[in-house]
Amino acid sequence: MITLAAAQLFREKGFPSTGMRDLAGEVGVEAASLYNHIRSKAELLQEICFRVANDFNAQLMEVEASENLTGLEKLEAIVRFHIQMWINRLDEVMVTNNESKYLEEPYNGTFLNERRVYVRRLEQVIEDGMRKGNIKKVQPYAVVLTLMSAVRGIEFWHRTKKNISAEELEENMVLHLVKGLKK
Amino acid sequence: MITLAAAQLFREKGFPSTGMRDLAGEVGVEAASLYNHIRSKAELLQEICFRVANDFNAQLMEVEASENLTGLEKLEAIVRFHIQMWINRLDEVMVTNNESKYLEEPYNGTFLNERRVYVRRLEQVIEDGMRKGNIKKVQPYAVVLTLMSAVRGIEFWHRTKKNISAEELEENMVLHLVKGLKK
DNA sequence: GTCTATATAAGGATAGAC
DNA sequence: GTCTATCCTTATATAGAC
């Protein structure tokens, strides 16, 4: 898959520094041949960013619909999903986080808007949990900022994976980030 | 200061996409004139990254030497410093976090090594706090990853600053990230 | 110090043969 | 589909006049 090879290169070298010749070498063809499969370099970035965004949105929608879960349980499900995305799909998720600023308009604007909406929906989960029950009194906006960024540290775990297993990492992060919010 | 103008542009546009003509425009001269003040574009990135790294190292050394502080108090002092750096020196700190991969060798290797040493020293603070007293049993490595990344969310707070003040943001993050570790 | 002009390299993308 | 050759733009950095 060209898109996944692109995600790996965009992560490692950055989007502007990744040449079509680099990507072609990874895929095993000449640069010109890539254009039989893709329209442009910019399109590859769009596909990566919006696919990841869609996956996050779909999971959040699922959680919002789970009426049997408490607020804290919803938050835990969301945080676990973020952690697993960073563990299992690092290339795509890092490109979405670090390279989306290179999206051309109107895609960059759309992307930022989608992110704002996502943040607001996550704040809503926290507010509901605070009102109805088991989440302690905090500023939802500050908590969302913290949660969504904290998982970015998993980037460095990937470089060795020696200090701790994926499962231990997830449990430690959940304990630190979510259980600390229990009333 | 050319270095600070560079930090702002490197943050906004990314290091590879920032042209010397962009920087010259920001400074108010032609691109060629910049070379009477700096040696190269690469040198600007080095200055930014290592100055920030030095500031973090200096603060950590200070905290390590404070024998009157408990482990948890040391950790809180470190986390507050990170938060304040992200609030007050966003351009430089973001370039150090996001653009350091564009450092040429041997600078990139040196930088990554310094980071590893910093992480290990922070783990040591947590281990000491766990053994001697008031930090709950956790995996120090996971906690350090989480703490150092969580503050990156402040990037998004800067875009509006309307939801919450700098002081509230700091207190909420400390409450979430540090107090949750109290035994 | 400043500038204009330019050397040299590399980028994304296309043309057209097969 | 693949390739070679190339167009055109832009990049960092330097030369040399003032």
XYZ file of C-alpha atoms (C1' of nucleotides) in Angstrom:
402
model
C 0.000 0.000 0.000
C 1.489 3.302 -1.155
C -0.364 5.244 1.529
C 1.219 3.279 4.356
C 4.705 3.570 2.876
C 4.068 7.294 2.602
C 2.930 7.458 6.222
C 6.144 5.830 7.362
C 8.311 8.205 5.346
C 6.305 11.295 6.276
C 6.734 10.360 9.928
C 10.450 9.640 9.710
C 11.578 12.454 7.412
C 8.679 14.897 7.660
C 6.244 15.655 4.838
C 8.192 18.469 3.117
C 11.473 16.537 3.234
C 10.032 13.345 1.805
C 10.646 13.256 -1.925
C 8.574 11.368 -4.439
C 11.849 9.651 -5.310
C 12.139 8.476 -1.684
C 8.623 7.095 -1.785
C 9.199 5.451 -5.163
C 12.332 3.747 -3.816
C 10.361 2.391 -0.859
C 7.624 1.082 -3.150
C 10.088 -0.318 -5.681
C 9.309 1.756 -8.784
C 10.486 4.966 -10.403
C 8.993 8.249 -9.234
C 7.006 8.796 -12.415
C 5.245 5.444 -12.004
C 3.692 6.560 -8.723
C 1.442 8.919 -10.644
C -0.425 5.974 -12.148
C -1.672 5.227 -8.621
C -1.928 8.587 -6.918
C -2.775 12.059 -8.049
C -0.222 14.011 -6.003
C 1.909 14.028 -2.883
C -0.630 16.310 -1.224
C -3.389 13.759 -1.790
C -1.441 11.123 0.142
C -1.303 13.399 3.168
C -5.031 14.063 2.923
C -5.833 10.365 2.849
C -3.704 9.655 5.901
C -5.009 12.523 8.030
C -8.709 12.113 7.285
C -8.694 8.336 7.585
C -7.232 8.617 11.071
C -9.638 11.423 11.975
C -12.568 9.309 10.784
C -11.452 6.379 12.907
C -11.279 8.566 16.009
C -14.682 10.052 15.257
C -16.263 6.642 14.720
C -14.992 5.338 18.049
C -16.158 8.435 19.901
C -19.622 8.083 18.373
C -19.749 4.484 19.545
C -18.801 5.457 23.075
C -21.312 8.290 23.193
C -24.030 5.806 22.282
C -23.105 3.398 25.107
C -25.734 4.373 27.629
C -24.755 1.631 30.032
C -21.373 3.245 30.722
C -20.638 5.825 33.421
C -18.838 9.020 32.477
C -15.554 7.752 33.813
C -15.943 4.461 31.958
C -16.614 6.335 28.732
C -13.516 8.412 29.257
C -11.476 5.300 29.951
C -12.708 3.667 26.733
C -11.696 6.747 24.769
C -8.268 6.987 26.372
C -7.631 3.287 25.766
C -8.536 3.749 22.112
C -6.107 6.631 21.775
C -3.347 4.584 23.416
C -4.004 1.628 21.125
C -3.978 3.811 18.041
C -0.587 5.203 19.064
C 0.694 1.690 19.747
C -0.691 -0.021 16.634
C -0.767 2.692 13.993
C 2.070 4.985 14.968
C 3.003 6.127 11.464
C -0.462 7.300 10.500
C -1.273 8.819 13.874
C 1.997 10.719 14.074
C 1.585 12.071 10.573
C -1.926 13.164 11.481
C -0.613 14.937 14.570
C 2.647 16.393 13.280
C 2.248 16.889 9.538
C -1.389 17.929 9.122
C -0.284 21.570 9.018
C 1.042 20.840 5.533
C -2.465 20.079 4.263
C -3.481 22.548 1.581
C -6.646 24.591 1.908
C -9.439 23.876 2.272
C -8.302 20.582 3.779
C -6.298 22.151 6.575
C -9.253 24.252 7.657
C -11.589 21.295 7.524
C -9.174 19.216 9.538
C -8.781 21.848 12.270
C -12.544 22.231 12.450
C -13.057 18.503 12.823
C -10.508 18.523 15.610
C -12.299 21.337 17.431
C -15.582 19.460 17.213
C -13.925 16.301 18.503
C -12.490 18.199 21.477
C -15.873 19.687 22.277
C -17.557 16.290 22.205
C -14.887 14.918 24.533
C -15.437 17.850 26.880
C -19.120 16.964 26.859
C -18.364 13.427 27.995
C -16.392 14.850 30.919
C -19.063 17.400 31.818
C -21.736 14.711 31.810
C -19.560 12.558 34.035
C -19.031 15.462 36.421
C -22.736 16.313 36.682
C -24.157 12.834 36.832
C -21.580 11.262 38.961
C -18.160 9.852 39.170
C -15.748 12.377 37.656
C -14.145 14.871 40.018
C -14.526 18.614 39.508
C -12.056 19.740 36.849
C -11.897 22.049 33.844
C -12.974 19.764 30.991
C -10.964 21.725 28.429
C -7.717 21.339 30.381
C -8.348 17.627 30.868
C -8.981 17.048 27.170
C -5.806 18.893 26.178
C -3.830 16.807 28.641
C -5.330 13.459 27.645
C -5.003 13.927 23.907
C -1.368 14.980 24.191
C -0.190 12.630 26.914
C -0.440 9.611 24.618
C 2.011 11.207 22.187
C 4.788 9.994 24.475
C 4.197 6.533 23.036
C 6.298 7.702 20.079
C 9.412 7.319 22.228
C 8.354 3.960 23.628
C 8.332 2.608 20.061
C 12.060 3.271 19.658
C 13.075 0.476 22.004
C 10.014 -1.201 23.559
C 12.437 -2.674 26.038
C 11.480 -0.832 29.198
C 7.884 -2.005 29.308
C 5.340 -4.047 27.322
C 2.456 -2.567 25.372
C -0.030 -3.875 27.932
C 1.872 -2.471 30.913
C 2.207 0.842 29.138
C -1.540 1.029 28.523
C -2.401 0.106 32.102
C 0.071 2.582 33.564
C -1.190 5.408 31.392
C -4.836 4.645 32.152
C -4.055 4.515 35.849
C -2.228 7.832 35.712
C -4.542 9.711 33.368
C -8.024 8.334 34.109
C -8.154 6.832 37.586
C -6.747 10.085 38.937
C -9.999 11.736 37.808
C -12.200 9.450 39.886
C -14.223 11.292 42.464
C 16.755 38.653 17.485
C 17.052 36.521 14.364
C 16.912 33.298 16.367
C 13.513 34.107 17.856
C 12.073 35.122 14.494
C 13.374 31.832 13.141
C 11.771 29.919 16.003
C 8.406 31.466 15.217
C 8.648 30.634 11.519
C 10.018 27.132 12.098
C 7.077 26.463 14.403
C 4.439 27.870 12.062
C 5.709 26.574 8.735
C 8.050 23.773 9.764
C 11.822 23.878 9.398
C 12.109 22.497 5.843
C 9.338 24.744 4.530
C 10.755 27.914 6.021
C 12.820 29.719 3.409
C 15.620 32.129 4.112
C 13.520 34.617 2.150
C 10.687 34.126 4.670
C 13.057 34.756 7.547
C 14.617 37.755 5.824
C 11.157 39.226 5.270
C 10.340 38.819 8.957
C 13.612 40.463 9.978
C 13.312 43.254 7.393
C 16.310 42.624 5.136
C 17.150 40.672 1.987
C 18.004 36.998 2.323
C 21.659 37.490 1.478
C 22.067 39.970 4.349
C 21.178 37.308 6.902
C 24.489 35.614 6.237
C 26.331 38.517 7.849
C 24.699 37.448 11.124
C 24.333 33.687 10.893
C 26.337 30.949 9.292
C 23.469 28.828 7.964
C 19.833 27.861 8.401
C 20.939 24.664 10.126
C 22.838 26.652 12.734
C 19.664 28.496 13.722
C 17.929 25.211 14.467
C 20.878 24.047 16.545
C 20.839 27.212 18.625
C 17.122 26.912 19.331
C 17.135 23.229 20.257
C 20.207 23.238 22.477
C 19.316 26.431 24.271
C 15.961 24.948 25.266
C 17.574 21.650 26.209
C 20.085 23.503 28.391
C 17.329 25.380 30.168
C 15.491 22.144 30.968
C 18.717 20.537 32.177
C 19.575 23.498 34.379
C 16.172 23.444 36.086
C 16.338 19.696 36.656
C 19.778 20.032 38.231
C 18.423 22.700 40.553
C 15.531 20.494 41.619
C 17.764 17.472 42.156
C 19.874 19.576 44.525
C 16.856 20.671 46.619
C 17.212 18.249 49.505
C 14.394 19.837 51.435
C 11.781 18.718 48.883
C 9.930 15.393 48.897
C 9.859 13.289 45.736
C 6.368 14.444 44.865
C 7.300 18.083 45.447
C 10.301 17.686 43.161
C 8.097 16.173 40.477
C 5.612 19.016 40.846
C 8.372 21.612 40.467
C 9.545 19.912 37.280
C 6.048 19.636 35.820
C 5.335 23.285 36.620
C 8.541 24.281 34.851
C 7.538 22.315 31.756
C 4.101 23.927 31.765
C 5.575 27.399 32.107
C 8.050 26.797 29.311
C 5.176 25.750 27.033
C 3.164 28.784 28.080
C 5.938 31.391 27.890
C 8.289 30.103 25.197
C 6.020 28.180 22.865
C 7.927 28.848 19.650
C 11.268 27.599 20.910
C 9.846 24.656 22.828
C 7.720 23.482 19.920
C 10.633 23.722 17.509
C 12.719 21.724 19.951
C 10.018 19.073 20.159
C 8.827 18.930 16.563
C 11.727 20.032 14.378
C 14.796 18.623 16.127
C 14.747 15.663 13.764
C 16.024 18.054 11.082
C 19.237 18.646 13.024
C 22.238 17.437 11.036
C 24.616 14.908 12.504
C 26.266 14.875 14.901
C 23.825 17.324 16.457
C 20.791 15.101 16.106
C 22.560 12.232 17.847
C 23.780 14.489 20.622
C 20.307 15.889 21.088
C 18.666 12.461 21.330
C 21.304 11.359 23.813
C 20.728 14.404 25.989
C 17.026 13.652 25.925
C 17.598 10.054 27.016
C 19.753 11.220 29.905
C 17.113 13.761 30.930
C 14.425 11.051 30.917
C 16.572 8.779 33.038
C 17.198 11.521 35.586
C 13.476 12.207 35.784
C 12.809 8.511 36.296
C 15.294 8.639 39.157
C 13.345 11.423 40.839
C 10.224 9.264 40.650
C 11.989 6.132 41.900
C 13.408 8.025 44.858
C 9.967 9.371 45.653
C 8.491 5.879 45.469
C 11.133 4.340 47.752
C 11.417 7.092 50.307
C 7.845 8.038 50.504
C 5.000 9.813 48.944
C 4.750 8.662 45.320
C 2.462 5.727 44.576
C 3.782 2.561 42.927
C 4.004 3.156 39.181
C 6.335 2.426 36.274
C 8.610 5.498 36.266
C 9.268 5.230 32.539
C 5.563 5.325 31.677
C 5.003 8.275 33.987
C 7.859 10.264 32.461
C 6.582 9.622 28.914
C 3.138 10.776 29.962
C 4.273 13.896 31.817
C 6.645 15.151 29.148
C 4.046 14.754 26.419
C 0.936 15.877 28.255
C 2.132 19.476 28.356
C 2.313 19.558 24.555
C -1.434 20.141 24.571
C -0.669 23.719 25.590
C 0.037 24.334 21.899
C -3.704 24.321 21.254
C -4.508 26.490 24.249
C -2.328 29.225 22.706
C -4.604 29.481 19.665
C -7.421 31.147 21.572
C -6.572 31.405 25.301
C -10.252 32.084 25.773
C -11.364 28.919 27.513
C -9.110 29.262 30.524
C -6.324 31.465 31.930
C -2.658 30.462 32.063
C -2.851 30.087 35.851
C -5.958 27.910 35.756
C -4.410 25.784 33.025
C -1.286 25.217 35.117
C -3.258 24.330 38.238
C -5.562 21.947 36.391
C -2.682 20.156 34.716
C -0.720 19.844 37.967
C -3.807 18.510 39.698
C -4.420 15.967 36.965
C -0.833 14.897 36.314
C 0.902 15.166 39.696
C -1.621 14.980 42.523
C -2.957 11.772 40.981
C 0.414 10.210 41.783
C 0.192 10.942 45.497
C 0.215 7.847 47.635
C 26.999 46.124 7.445
C 23.552 46.425 2.889
C 22.147 45.124 -1.700
C 21.566 42.633 -6.796
C 22.682 38.822 -9.357
C 23.586 34.167 -9.659
C 25.611 29.431 -8.952
C 24.157 24.897 -8.003
C 21.088 21.458 -6.465
C 16.751 19.347 -5.698
C 11.866 19.404 -5.654
C 6.960 17.799 -7.864
C 5.000 16.629 -11.867
C 4.457 15.589 -17.013
C 5.471 13.770 -21.932
C 5.744 10.148 -24.510
C 7.894 5.578 -25.824
C 7.140 0.769 -24.626
C 0.796 -0.514 -16.065
C 6.385 0.591 -16.587
C 10.254 3.452 -17.820
C 13.717 7.697 -19.359
C 14.096 12.353 -20.059
C 12.869 16.731 -18.825
C 10.185 21.017 -17.600
C 9.786 24.481 -14.296
C 10.047 26.225 -9.797
C 12.250 26.987 -5.615
C 15.861 26.273 -2.240
C 20.422 27.592 0.266
C 24.278 29.967 -0.190
C 27.940 32.910 -2.442
C 30.175 36.758 -5.319
C 31.040 41.146 -5.577
C 29.595 46.150 -5.863
C 28.460 49.816 -2.576
